[in-house]
Amino acid sequence: MAEELFLESFDLDCSGNNRSHRTAEASCERLIVRRGQPFQITLNFAPRGYEEGVDRLSLNAITGPCPSEESGTSNNFPVSDALQDGAWSAAINSTDGGTVILSITSPPNARIGYYNLSLETSTEYQGSSFQLGSFTLLFNPWCPEDSVYLEKKDERKEYVLCQHGIIFQGTKNSTDHVPWNFGQFEDGILEIALQILDTSPKFLNDSNRDCSRRNDPVYISRVISAMVNCNDDKGVLYGRWDNKYDDGVSPMFWMGSVAILRRWKKFGCQAVKYGQCWVFAAVACTVLRCLGIPARVITNYNSAHDTNSNLLIEQYLDEHGKRQSKQKDLIWNYHCWVEVWMARPDLGEDYNGWQVVDPTPQEKSEGTYCCGPAPVNAVKEGDLNVKYDVPFVFAEVNADVMYYVQQNDGSVKKTHSISLVGQNISTKAIGKDEREDITHNYKYPEGSQDERRVFEKANKQFVEAEEEEEKPLDVTIKIKVSEGMNIGSDFDVFAVITNNTEDEKKCRLMFCARTTSYNGEVGPECGMKDLLNLTLPPQEEKRVPLHIQYEKYGPTITENNMIKLVAMLYDYSSKDIILAMRDIHIKNPSIKIKILGEPKQKRKLVAEISLKNPLAEPLTGCCFTVEGAGLTAEQLVQTLDCPIEPGQEAKVRVDLMPQLPGKLSLVVDFESDLLKAVKGYRNIIIAPLPK
């Protein structure tokens, strides 16, 4: 009788396996592998070695609190001669005395998450079981059979592996960007990503069903969309848009996901205060990339929020062009969401590819504040009955806008205006810090036959609004701006009015500037001109300037640095009201970052960071916050005790210790009493350790 086979030791080869599975940046201390791809482990038996034909080996890989074969969360499979495609399997690579090297693979549709791995040995008369520890299984964009497979290498590098990026803000006429530290491989982030799944109501209500569905990126991305906001659950972020952030952190302060996710975990899954759309989107992007789903942050300029599903945004203004607070429909200067890449076997091949996932809590979807995944191609084609939430996204990029003026006598008059939503839809370009315009992915060119075809299809599914044919206008108006719209500066903007008739026109012009937030909410007036008797000669253009002073906009401008311009023209002869609106973005000073020392892995670097005070008054309470995946273990904070006088530089030095080779990004935030949420960054190429 053969004596019992005893496992003396084992080696999961975390470092080697993680490198081949592209997870080594997350850890080399524990096993993190991707589904559908083999990994190797070493088994050391004593006092005797494994004997083929005598000993039988099998493995168990289980996940979730209630593993079962039916739900795909308990998997028992024998060690055989060769790995099998599409199934949990194991095969012997080599034997050497008491040492056996096994290859193990999971199917490309396996459930992701924590797994416990155990070994069963048996001979003809006896058997034993040994625990082999645990591993984490992720989605695999490198595996052609995985539903998140992404074919191009540079896209996988950008949308799965890259830990830093930029997010577009500003306005459609003046796009700006802020740096963001996604940090999906930073210490503890993978554990937090899986904890988010285990904290969701779907897991708490039925953990067995939830874990059984974790093979599906459609399901996972929908759970993440709901869990990044806290409206229905113990989600990550608390949204706030009223500029009252004293009991938390202003959304504009954040410059990375890592600090937010760590804070959520540290305080027992209490929502972190506060987030707005780009913060929600960026945190979701981090979690999705961490789990292996390709993801990128998208910015949609002039984004519509259609609350009554009629593809029409109705805006009511008073006689001075100020929006009335009673309405629910909104147009945001910009709105951010996430796109995730996946196949949609539930819908068909036409809807594979990029999907919109929006974690900002706006409207409920199937009873929960989440949105998506909505196939981008379904949005473009107007296929509104496709899952999930295509009508809402379609309206964000396609809705018509109608402005009405409520006059002093209580009557309401429709205005004539040109306002297009869904403009300059943007994301970071692959491999470079530039803007890629992806508007063509969401909609056909304005005025094209395809655009009309899609609208006709969509309107049959919406509550149709009455259409009125626009007549040519006697007078038109647009707003132009000047150079040098920098914080602390005065500048001029212009209402440009054209009389298209052969007759002289008498008009009233109200030209107003108000500070505004990115979601369209306006604040106090910071410039106003009311011309009761403006004369327009026939077939001529007239420019009317409006001087905007820092002393007026400075005290009330929000951290978004935006001003809304409204020019309203009343034509006395035709009784027409012609409206022009434009949002302008006031630029912050730049942050300069100088690297001192040779950028090498595991060698200390010093970053010298400075900002010049552009204002005519001192800055007090100055503070630099610095972070960067692979450069800092946590956020570094440097405060300055002395005021920074006008024209002087605020300057600090911080120590860095690069942990990873390659291109890393140092992200900086500057705060003071008068200048807030100033962002800067610098990419640094780190040389690897010598081999």
XYZ file of C-alpha atoms in Angstrom:
691
model
C 0.000 0.000 0.000
C 1.382 3.455 -0.925
C 1.864 5.715 2.039
C -0.133 8.923 2.241
C 1.021 11.834 0.072
C 1.834 14.751 2.367
C 2.181 18.395 1.247
C 5.168 19.828 3.087
C 5.078 23.319 1.517
C 3.841 25.263 -1.482
C 4.686 28.432 -3.390
C 2.061 30.494 -5.217
C 4.852 32.475 -6.953
C 2.976 35.724 -6.420
C 5.726 37.853 -7.910
C 6.127 35.864 -11.139
C 2.430 35.204 -11.682
C 1.459 38.804 -10.969
C 4.010 40.092 -13.454
C 2.691 37.818 -16.204
C -0.911 38.804 -15.334
C -0.025 42.533 -15.255
C -1.003 42.984 -11.609
C 2.463 43.320 -10.045
C 1.943 47.054 -9.525
C -0.879 46.182 -7.116
C 1.191 43.660 -5.112
C 3.879 41.009 -5.297
C 3.008 39.684 -1.840
C -0.335 38.080 -2.679
C -1.615 36.315 -5.773
C -3.680 38.470 -8.158
C -4.488 36.854 -11.512
C -6.785 37.427 -14.477
C -9.406 35.003 -15.674
C -8.833 32.841 -18.735
C -5.040 32.966 -18.309
C -2.900 30.200 -16.708
C -0.776 30.696 -13.607
C 1.768 28.377 -11.954
C 2.163 27.107 -8.399
C 4.772 24.817 -6.864
C 3.896 21.893 -4.532
C 6.562 20.245 -2.369
C 5.645 16.757 -1.100
C 7.504 14.781 1.605
C 8.613 12.269 2.693
C 7.760 10.780 -0.693
C 7.114 12.467 -4.008
C 4.122 12.434 -6.317
C 3.772 9.178 -8.304
C 1.839 9.232 -11.560
C -0.726 6.439 -11.700
C -0.714 6.085 -7.909
C -1.636 9.547 -6.652
C -4.607 11.565 -7.745
C -4.633 15.360 -7.304
C -7.550 17.742 -7.519
C -8.119 21.380 -6.626
C -10.968 23.399 -5.148
C -11.420 27.105 -5.934
C -14.286 28.711 -4.039
C -15.528 32.275 -3.680
C -18.289 34.014 -1.756
C -19.891 33.235 1.616
C -22.080 30.403 0.278
C -20.125 28.669 -2.501
C -22.026 26.244 -4.704
C -21.457 24.516 -8.025
C -24.856 25.706 -9.293
C -23.902 29.367 -8.863
C -20.410 28.897 -10.276
C -18.777 29.899 -6.989
C -17.501 26.417 -6.022
C -15.227 24.673 -8.499
C -13.639 21.228 -8.032
C -11.383 20.035 -10.849
C -8.802 17.281 -11.240
C -5.163 17.739 -12.145
C -4.850 16.240 -15.642
C -2.378 16.040 -18.503
C -3.416 19.287 -20.179
C -5.365 22.457 -19.475
C -8.893 22.662 -20.855
C -10.259 25.717 -22.635
C -13.256 27.445 -21.084
C -13.195 25.635 -17.743
C -11.409 25.502 -14.420
C -8.550 23.098 -15.016
C -5.059 22.178 -13.848
C -2.178 20.244 -15.376
C 1.260 19.128 -14.263
C 4.017 21.190 -15.874
C 6.924 19.263 -14.413
C 8.000 17.019 -11.538
C 11.385 16.835 -9.848
C 11.633 14.519 -6.872
C 9.112 15.747 -4.358
C 8.385 18.947 -6.313
C 5.435 19.349 -8.675
C 4.786 22.500 -10.717
C 1.131 22.934 -11.661
C -0.505 25.181 -14.235
C -3.988 26.354 -13.279
C -6.457 28.289 -15.385
C -9.950 29.670 -14.910
C -12.584 30.054 -17.613
C -12.786 33.475 -19.297
C -16.272 33.921 -17.791
C -15.332 32.976 -14.213
C -16.692 34.963 -11.270
C -14.236 37.622 -10.148
C -13.286 38.185 -6.502
C -11.445 36.518 -3.622
C -10.917 32.770 -3.926
C -9.714 30.143 -1.481
C -7.645 27.405 -3.111
C -7.208 23.936 -1.652
C -5.570 20.686 -2.777
C -6.993 17.185 -2.392
C -4.650 14.198 -2.642
C -5.758 10.592 -2.764
C -4.435 7.104 -3.350
C -6.478 3.946 -3.663
C -7.193 3.784 0.066
C -6.665 7.216 1.603
C -6.843 10.920 0.936
C -5.973 14.295 2.449
C -6.826 17.949 1.965
C -4.459 20.934 2.198
C -5.149 24.666 2.119
C -3.115 26.539 -0.484
C -4.092 30.033 0.578
C -6.088 32.569 -1.397
C -5.932 34.533 -4.617
C -7.875 37.314 -6.299
C -9.355 36.830 -9.772
C -9.947 39.804 -12.078
C -11.431 40.482 -15.515
C -8.940 40.032 -18.354
C -8.899 42.530 -21.254
C -5.934 40.574 -22.734
C -8.004 37.392 -23.174
C -9.919 37.253 -26.500
C -12.636 35.074 -24.930
C -13.247 37.502 -22.041
C -16.199 39.841 -22.618
C -13.999 42.829 -21.680
C -11.333 41.924 -24.275
C -9.708 45.004 -25.782
C -7.718 44.251 -28.910
C -5.236 47.121 -29.146
C -2.206 47.168 -26.846
C -2.063 50.962 -26.511
C -5.753 51.056 -25.507
C -5.217 48.396 -22.820
C -2.268 50.384 -21.515
C -4.337 53.588 -21.351
C -7.696 52.281 -20.141
C -6.598 49.476 -17.780
C -2.998 50.013 -16.668
C -2.492 53.791 -16.656
C -2.823 55.199 -13.124
C -2.996 58.879 -14.013
C -4.869 61.033 -16.475
C -6.665 64.306 -17.134
C -10.359 65.195 -16.899
C -11.850 67.939 -19.055
C -13.722 70.858 -17.516
C -14.222 74.530 -18.431
C -16.700 75.379 -21.196
C -17.314 74.198 -24.746
C -15.599 77.328 -26.080
C -12.714 77.153 -23.618
C -12.021 73.554 -22.637
C -9.760 73.135 -19.649
C -8.477 70.050 -17.885
C -7.465 68.974 -14.407
C -5.048 66.158 -13.554
C -6.310 63.057 -11.759
C -4.480 60.308 -9.868
C -6.594 57.202 -10.528
C -4.192 54.994 -8.533
C -5.976 51.697 -9.208
C -2.873 49.706 -8.214
C -2.060 51.705 -5.075
C -1.857 49.890 -1.748
C -5.258 48.710 -0.509
C -7.323 49.872 -3.498
C -8.105 46.354 -4.788
C -9.349 45.332 -1.335
C -11.525 48.449 -1.233
C -12.917 47.744 -4.732
C -14.001 44.273 -3.619
C -15.353 45.676 -0.357
C -17.537 48.033 -2.394
C -19.100 44.992 -4.068
C -19.605 43.310 -0.677
C -21.241 46.451 0.753
C -23.813 46.816 -2.011
C -27.486 46.100 -1.245
C -27.457 43.375 -3.911
C -24.825 41.430 -1.957
C -26.403 42.125 1.446
C -29.856 41.057 0.230
C -28.760 37.869 -1.572
C -25.021 37.183 -1.418
C -25.277 33.885 -3.294
C -27.075 35.427 -6.283
C -24.795 38.479 -6.233
C -21.584 36.427 -6.272
C -22.984 34.167 -8.996
C -23.409 37.242 -11.230
C -19.893 38.579 -10.720
C -18.787 36.995 -13.976
C -20.739 39.657 -15.879
C -19.158 43.107 -16.421
C -22.613 44.510 -17.236
C -23.759 43.553 -13.744
C -20.540 44.657 -12.025
C -20.473 48.082 -13.717
C -24.111 48.664 -12.770
C -23.354 47.837 -9.123
C -20.342 50.193 -9.170
C -22.487 52.949 -10.708
C -24.890 52.665 -7.760
C -22.212 52.270 -5.063
C -20.012 55.234 -5.964
C -22.864 57.509 -4.815
C -24.493 57.026 -1.413
C -28.115 57.820 -2.262
C -29.452 54.286 -1.750
C -26.689 52.559 0.198
C -23.410 52.893 2.081
C -21.790 54.226 -1.071
C -18.491 56.025 -1.429
C -19.364 59.678 -2.126
C -21.917 62.206 -0.939
C -22.918 64.601 -3.727
C -23.372 68.302 -3.052
C -23.748 71.277 -5.416
C -24.605 74.270 -3.197
C -21.050 75.483 -2.467
C -21.467 74.686 1.267
C -18.679 72.250 2.053
C -17.471 73.316 5.520
C -18.302 69.937 7.111
C -16.351 68.033 4.467
C -14.023 68.557 1.513
C -14.924 70.674 -1.500
C -15.298 68.535 -4.646
C -12.811 70.871 -6.357
C -10.088 69.960 -3.840
C -9.849 66.300 -4.808
C -7.149 65.373 -7.310
C -7.244 61.594 -7.049
C -9.398 58.614 -6.140
C -7.010 56.994 -3.659
C -7.567 59.412 -0.757
C -11.359 59.188 -1.243
C -11.481 55.381 -1.301
C -9.130 55.047 1.690
C -11.202 57.539 3.662
C -14.385 55.583 2.879
C -12.810 52.382 4.224
C -11.157 54.054 7.229
C -14.436 55.471 8.531
C -16.466 52.288 8.254
C -17.970 52.794 4.793
C -19.401 56.214 5.608
C -19.880 58.387 2.546
C -17.035 60.811 1.897
C -18.116 64.458 1.695
C -18.238 65.758 -1.065
C -18.364 64.787 -4.731
C -19.590 66.215 -8.002
C -19.816 64.618 -11.434
C -16.117 64.414 -12.345
C -15.276 63.045 -8.871
C -17.993 60.378 -9.110
C -16.813 59.457 -12.609
C -13.121 59.355 -11.694
C -13.653 57.184 -8.609
C -15.798 54.777 -10.650
C -13.068 54.711 -13.315
C -10.499 53.737 -10.662
C -12.625 50.902 -9.277
C -13.495 49.550 -12.741
C -9.884 49.608 -13.960
C -8.816 47.988 -10.698
C -11.208 45.080 -11.335
C -9.943 44.748 -14.918
C -12.713 46.499 -16.875
C -11.356 49.058 -19.405
C -12.685 52.491 -18.451
C -12.242 56.166 -19.321
C -13.743 59.457 -18.088
C -15.897 61.409 -20.562
C -16.915 65.092 -20.501
C -20.076 66.231 -22.298
C -20.317 70.008 -22.714
C -23.769 71.621 -22.536
C -25.203 68.473 -21.003
C -28.984 68.272 -20.679
C -30.828 66.822 -17.680
C -34.275 65.959 -19.027
C -36.571 65.135 -16.106
C -39.835 64.603 -17.997
C -38.591 62.497 -20.948
C -39.807 64.736 -23.750
C -36.418 65.526 -25.339
C -37.070 69.178 -24.540
C -35.289 71.303 -21.941
C -37.505 74.228 -20.997
C -35.753 77.143 -19.322
C -37.671 80.058 -17.786
C -35.929 83.401 -17.337
C -36.961 86.686 -15.751
C -36.744 89.936 -17.724
C -33.072 90.291 -16.790
C -32.142 86.844 -18.088
C -31.880 85.139 -14.692
C -33.066 81.533 -14.641
C -36.121 80.873 -12.480
C -35.522 78.382 -9.672
C -38.820 76.477 -10.033
C -37.766 74.383 -13.041
C -36.309 70.893 -12.813
C -34.811 70.585 -16.299
C -31.182 71.680 -16.323
C -28.349 72.292 -18.735
C -24.964 71.712 -17.130
C -21.958 73.569 -18.541
C -20.388 70.131 -18.584
C -21.140 66.735 -17.150
C -18.787 63.785 -16.679
C -19.483 60.080 -16.819
C -17.493 56.901 -17.446
C -17.313 54.718 -20.515
C -16.551 51.033 -20.019
C -15.572 48.580 -22.749
C -17.387 45.249 -22.956
C -19.378 42.905 -25.149
C -23.161 42.906 -24.712
C -24.286 39.305 -25.319
C -27.595 40.284 -23.683
C -28.233 42.747 -26.538
C -26.305 41.527 -29.582
C -23.072 42.428 -31.363
C -24.358 45.806 -32.594
C -24.118 47.071 -29.033
C -20.645 45.777 -28.134
C -17.936 48.289 -27.285
C -18.075 51.455 -25.197
C -20.944 51.765 -22.720
C -21.981 54.814 -20.670
C -21.919 54.272 -16.898
C -22.847 57.351 -14.864
C -22.474 57.172 -11.054
C -23.618 60.769 -10.437
C -27.046 60.495 -8.757
C -29.513 62.205 -11.111
C -32.473 59.919 -11.825
C -33.411 56.461 -10.570
C -32.972 53.400 -12.773
C -35.026 50.363 -11.720
C -35.492 52.005 -8.319
C -31.817 52.840 -7.706
C -29.685 55.923 -8.352
C -27.470 54.511 -11.072
C -27.159 54.788 -14.834
C -25.993 52.306 -17.446
C -24.315 50.529 -18.932
C -25.889 52.205 -21.970
C -24.291 51.239 -25.312
C -22.846 54.325 -26.986
C -23.938 52.943 -30.349
C -27.535 52.676 -29.100
C -27.365 56.367 -28.134
C -26.065 57.266 -31.589
C -28.745 55.226 -33.362
C -31.614 56.369 -31.130
C -32.377 52.824 -29.948
C -34.072 53.945 -26.764
C -35.535 50.595 -25.706
C -32.087 49.062 -25.208
C -30.817 48.388 -21.677
C -29.824 50.347 -19.671
C -30.981 53.994 -19.475
C -30.387 54.890 -23.119
C -33.232 57.498 -23.181
C -31.618 59.525 -20.382
C -28.189 59.512 -22.035
C -29.717 60.237 -25.451
C -31.381 63.348 -24.004
C -28.101 64.481 -22.391
C -26.505 64.800 -25.821
C -29.528 65.499 -28.071
C -32.314 67.376 -26.275
C -33.708 70.600 -27.729
C -33.604 73.726 -25.574
C -36.407 76.270 -25.365
C -36.126 79.548 -23.422
C -39.119 81.506 -22.152
C -39.115 84.962 -20.564
C -41.554 85.670 -17.762
C -42.483 89.328 -18.093
C -43.529 91.787 -15.401
C -47.231 91.361 -16.194
C -46.920 87.602 -15.565
C -47.128 86.578 -19.210
C -44.560 84.204 -20.708
C -42.971 84.800 -24.104
C -40.851 82.363 -26.081
C -37.414 83.639 -27.102
C -35.401 83.047 -30.230
C -32.051 81.471 -29.407
C -29.543 78.919 -30.625
C -28.490 76.471 -27.925
C -27.096 73.056 -28.756
C -26.529 70.334 -26.179
C -24.008 67.521 -26.425
C -21.042 69.572 -27.659
C -17.318 68.715 -27.826
C -17.737 65.356 -26.060
C -14.199 64.762 -24.822
C -11.811 62.258 -23.294
C -8.071 61.992 -22.808
C -6.209 60.921 -25.940
C -4.330 57.619 -25.818
C -0.757 58.019 -24.629
C -0.737 61.819 -24.463
C -2.271 64.607 -22.393
C -4.459 65.976 -25.156
C -8.194 66.131 -25.831
C -9.806 63.573 -28.109
C -13.185 64.683 -29.450
C -15.556 61.705 -29.542
C -18.801 63.567 -30.318
C -19.103 61.504 -33.531
C -19.444 58.341 -31.399
C -22.632 59.737 -29.836
C -24.352 61.573 -32.671
C -24.320 62.099 -36.401
C -23.319 65.518 -37.833
C -25.857 68.301 -37.246
C -28.258 68.550 -40.181
C -27.278 65.253 -41.799
C -29.804 62.715 -43.098
C -28.638 60.228 -40.469
C -29.281 62.761 -37.716
C -32.849 63.309 -38.960
C -33.400 59.541 -39.229
C -32.268 59.001 -35.629
C -34.432 61.859 -34.357
C -37.509 60.518 -36.097
C -36.880 57.108 -34.543
C -36.262 58.561 -31.084
C -39.222 60.917 -31.139
C -41.597 58.003 -31.681
C -40.440 56.674 -28.316
C -40.454 59.976 -26.454
C -43.422 62.145 -25.538
C -43.269 64.369 -28.587
C -43.021 68.114 -28.138
C -44.775 70.457 -30.539
C -42.442 71.826 -33.169
C -42.715 75.346 -34.491
C -40.980 76.412 -37.656
C -38.431 79.127 -36.913
C -38.754 82.225 -39.084
C -35.656 84.188 -40.165
C -34.875 86.870 -37.592
C -34.628 90.566 -38.347
C -31.937 90.923 -35.694
C -29.383 88.375 -34.467
C -27.075 88.484 -31.487
C -24.005 86.601 -30.316
C -21.444 87.042 -27.552
C -17.713 87.359 -28.117
C -14.942 87.445 -25.532
C -11.464 88.924 -25.300
C -8.091 87.479 -24.396
C -6.670 87.582 -20.885
C -9.624 86.270 -18.872
C -7.369 85.390 -15.936
C -8.266 85.338 -12.256
C -7.550 88.754 -10.739
C -7.893 90.579 -14.074
C -10.528 92.913 -15.475
C -11.637 92.222 -19.043
C -14.264 93.067 -21.664
C -16.885 90.893 -23.315
C -19.046 91.946 -26.257
C -22.618 91.573 -27.442
C -22.411 91.564 -31.247
C -25.772 92.556 -32.765
C -26.591 92.415 -36.466
C -29.535 94.154 -38.137
C -30.397 91.959 -41.129
C -33.055 94.312 -42.543
C -33.062 97.422 -44.721
C -34.731 99.423 -41.927
C -33.311 101.070 -38.832
C -34.162 99.135 -35.694
C -34.890 100.344 -32.159
C -34.168 97.786 -29.465
C -33.610 97.293 -25.785
C -30.445 95.367 -24.804
C -29.897 93.823 -21.404
C -26.366 92.417 -21.117
C -25.597 90.730 -17.817
C -22.780 88.694 -16.235
C -23.247 86.439 -13.212
C -20.939 84.006 -11.500
C -22.119 80.444 -12.036
C -21.446 76.846 -11.091
C -20.725 74.143 -13.651
C -24.222 72.688 -13.198
C -25.832 75.893 -14.461
C -26.836 77.461 -11.134
C -26.171 81.211 -11.238
C -24.981 83.492 -8.453
C -24.822 87.281 -7.964
C -24.510 89.768 -10.748
C -20.950 90.908 -11.545
C -21.643 93.118 -14.551
C -24.747 94.713 -16.080
C -25.689 96.990 -18.944
C -29.303 97.931 -19.775
C -29.665 100.013 -22.932
C -33.300 101.059 -23.357
C -32.930 102.722 -26.752
C -30.308 100.977 -28.820
C -30.357 102.108 -32.459
C -29.274 99.607 -35.112
C -28.605 101.018 -38.601
C -29.786 98.804 -41.499
C -27.524 95.910 -42.550
C -24.931 96.796 -39.924
C -23.239 95.088 -36.987
C -22.844 96.776 -33.610
C -20.534 95.677 -30.785
C -21.616 96.550 -27.252
C -18.897 96.028 -24.629
C -19.454 94.962 -21.021
C -16.567 95.564 -18.622
C -16.182 92.852 -16.003
C -14.125 93.756 -12.948
C -12.349 91.402 -10.554
C -13.601 93.410 -7.591
C -17.134 92.447 -8.662
C -16.682 88.771 -9.641
C -13.841 87.875 -7.253
C -15.864 87.720 -4.008
C -18.592 85.476 -5.464
C -16.904 83.326 -8.088
C -17.137 79.626 -7.253
C -14.258 77.174 -7.386
C -15.407 76.307 -10.920
C -14.168 79.780 -12.028
C -17.144 80.337 -14.335
C -19.197 83.370 -15.347
C -22.447 83.170 -17.321
C -23.083 85.921 -19.875
C -26.656 86.589 -20.978
C -27.545 89.094 -23.711
C -31.284 89.654 -24.231
C -32.479 91.879 -27.035
C -36.072 93.145 -27.327
C -37.003 94.292 -30.845
C -39.621 97.034 -30.380
C -41.017 96.701 -33.917
C -41.336 92.901 -34.246
C -41.814 92.250 -30.484
C -39.252 89.433 -30.785
C -37.018 88.538 -27.849
C -33.627 87.321 -29.061
C -31.367 85.593 -26.576
C -27.658 84.771 -26.539
C -25.868 82.989 -23.702
C -22.256 82.028 -23.155
C -20.319 80.570 -20.258
C -16.752 81.733 -19.831
C -13.986 80.134 -17.810
C -11.590 82.299 -15.803
C -8.084 80.841 -15.828
C -6.091 80.174 -12.682
C -2.349 80.810 -12.490
C -0.128 77.886 -13.420
C 1.716 75.747 -10.899
C 5.372 75.164 -11.756
C 6.953 71.832 -10.811
C 10.733 71.386 -11.010
C 12.302 67.970 -10.418
C 15.659 67.973 -8.623
C 17.735 64.805 -8.900
C 17.940 61.883 -11.302
C 14.560 60.115 -11.689
C 15.387 56.496 -10.820
C 13.333 53.768 -9.183
C 13.846 53.488 -5.397
C 15.955 56.682 -5.338
C 14.818 59.846 -3.559
C 13.690 62.779 -5.688
C 12.826 66.324 -4.695
C 10.023 68.303 -6.332
C 10.171 72.098 -6.092
C 6.639 73.468 -6.482
C 5.746 77.128 -6.892
C 2.842 79.437 -7.772
C 2.944 83.199 -8.375
C 0.250 85.308 -6.702
C -1.665 87.000 -9.581
C -3.915 89.108 -7.340
C -3.473 92.647 -6.096
C -3.781 91.501 -2.488
C -1.887 89.004 -0.290
C -2.761 85.304 -0.163
C -3.035 83.775 3.302
C -3.534 80.201 4.510
C -1.547 78.872 1.541
C -1.286 75.094 1.279
C 0.097 72.684 -1.340
C -1.170 69.085 -1.440
C 0.793 66.563 -3.490
C 0.136 62.962 -4.558
C 1.080 60.552 -7.302
C 0.701 56.807 -7.864
C 4.118 55.192 -7.440
C 5.629 58.469 -6.166
C 3.996 59.065 -2.770
C 2.582 56.560 -0.303
C -0.155 59.041 0.633
C -1.047 62.688 0.184
C 1.712 65.078 1.245
C 0.615 68.448 2.667
C 2.857 71.526 2.903
C 1.540 74.740 4.467
C 3.091 78.210 4.332
C 3.017 80.335 7.475
C 3.613 83.737 5.869
C 1.273 85.613 3.496
C 2.231 85.627 -0.194
C 2.311 89.228 -1.382
C 1.134 90.287 -4.866
C 3.606 89.118 -7.509
C 5.492 86.901 -5.054
C 5.843 83.120 -5.324
C 4.507 80.526 -2.915
C 7.165 77.811 -2.983
C 7.677 74.439 -1.266
C 9.823 71.327 -1.688
C 8.584 67.773 -1.208
C 10.476 64.480 -1.107
C 9.432 61.703 -3.487
C 10.393 58.026 -3.560
C 9.548 56.457 -6.943
C 8.454 52.836 -6.462
C 7.746 52.031 -10.101
C 9.566 52.554 -13.398
C 7.995 54.244 -16.391
C 5.893 57.397 -16.727
C 4.482 58.544 -13.383
C 2.491 61.708 -12.721
C 2.848 64.096 -9.787
C -0.438 65.938 -9.102
C -0.598 69.176 -7.070
C -3.433 71.204 -5.534
C -3.025 74.749 -4.172
C -5.457 76.319 -1.708
C -5.543 79.747 -0.036
C -8.083 82.251 1.250
C -8.631 83.884 -2.159
C -7.313 81.318 -4.654
C -8.806 77.839 -4.399
C -8.544 74.518 -6.212
C -5.616 75.504 -8.432
C -4.317 72.311 -10.046
C -1.039 71.379 -11.674
C 0.862 68.246 -12.619
C 4.066 66.966 -14.123
C 4.797 63.636 -15.763
C 8.127 62.099 -14.742
C 9.929 59.276 -16.563
C 11.444 56.977 -13.916
C 14.374 54.774 -14.946
C 14.091 51.135 -13.757
C 16.465 49.455 -11.335
C 19.470 47.884 -13.080
C 18.960 44.162 -13.708
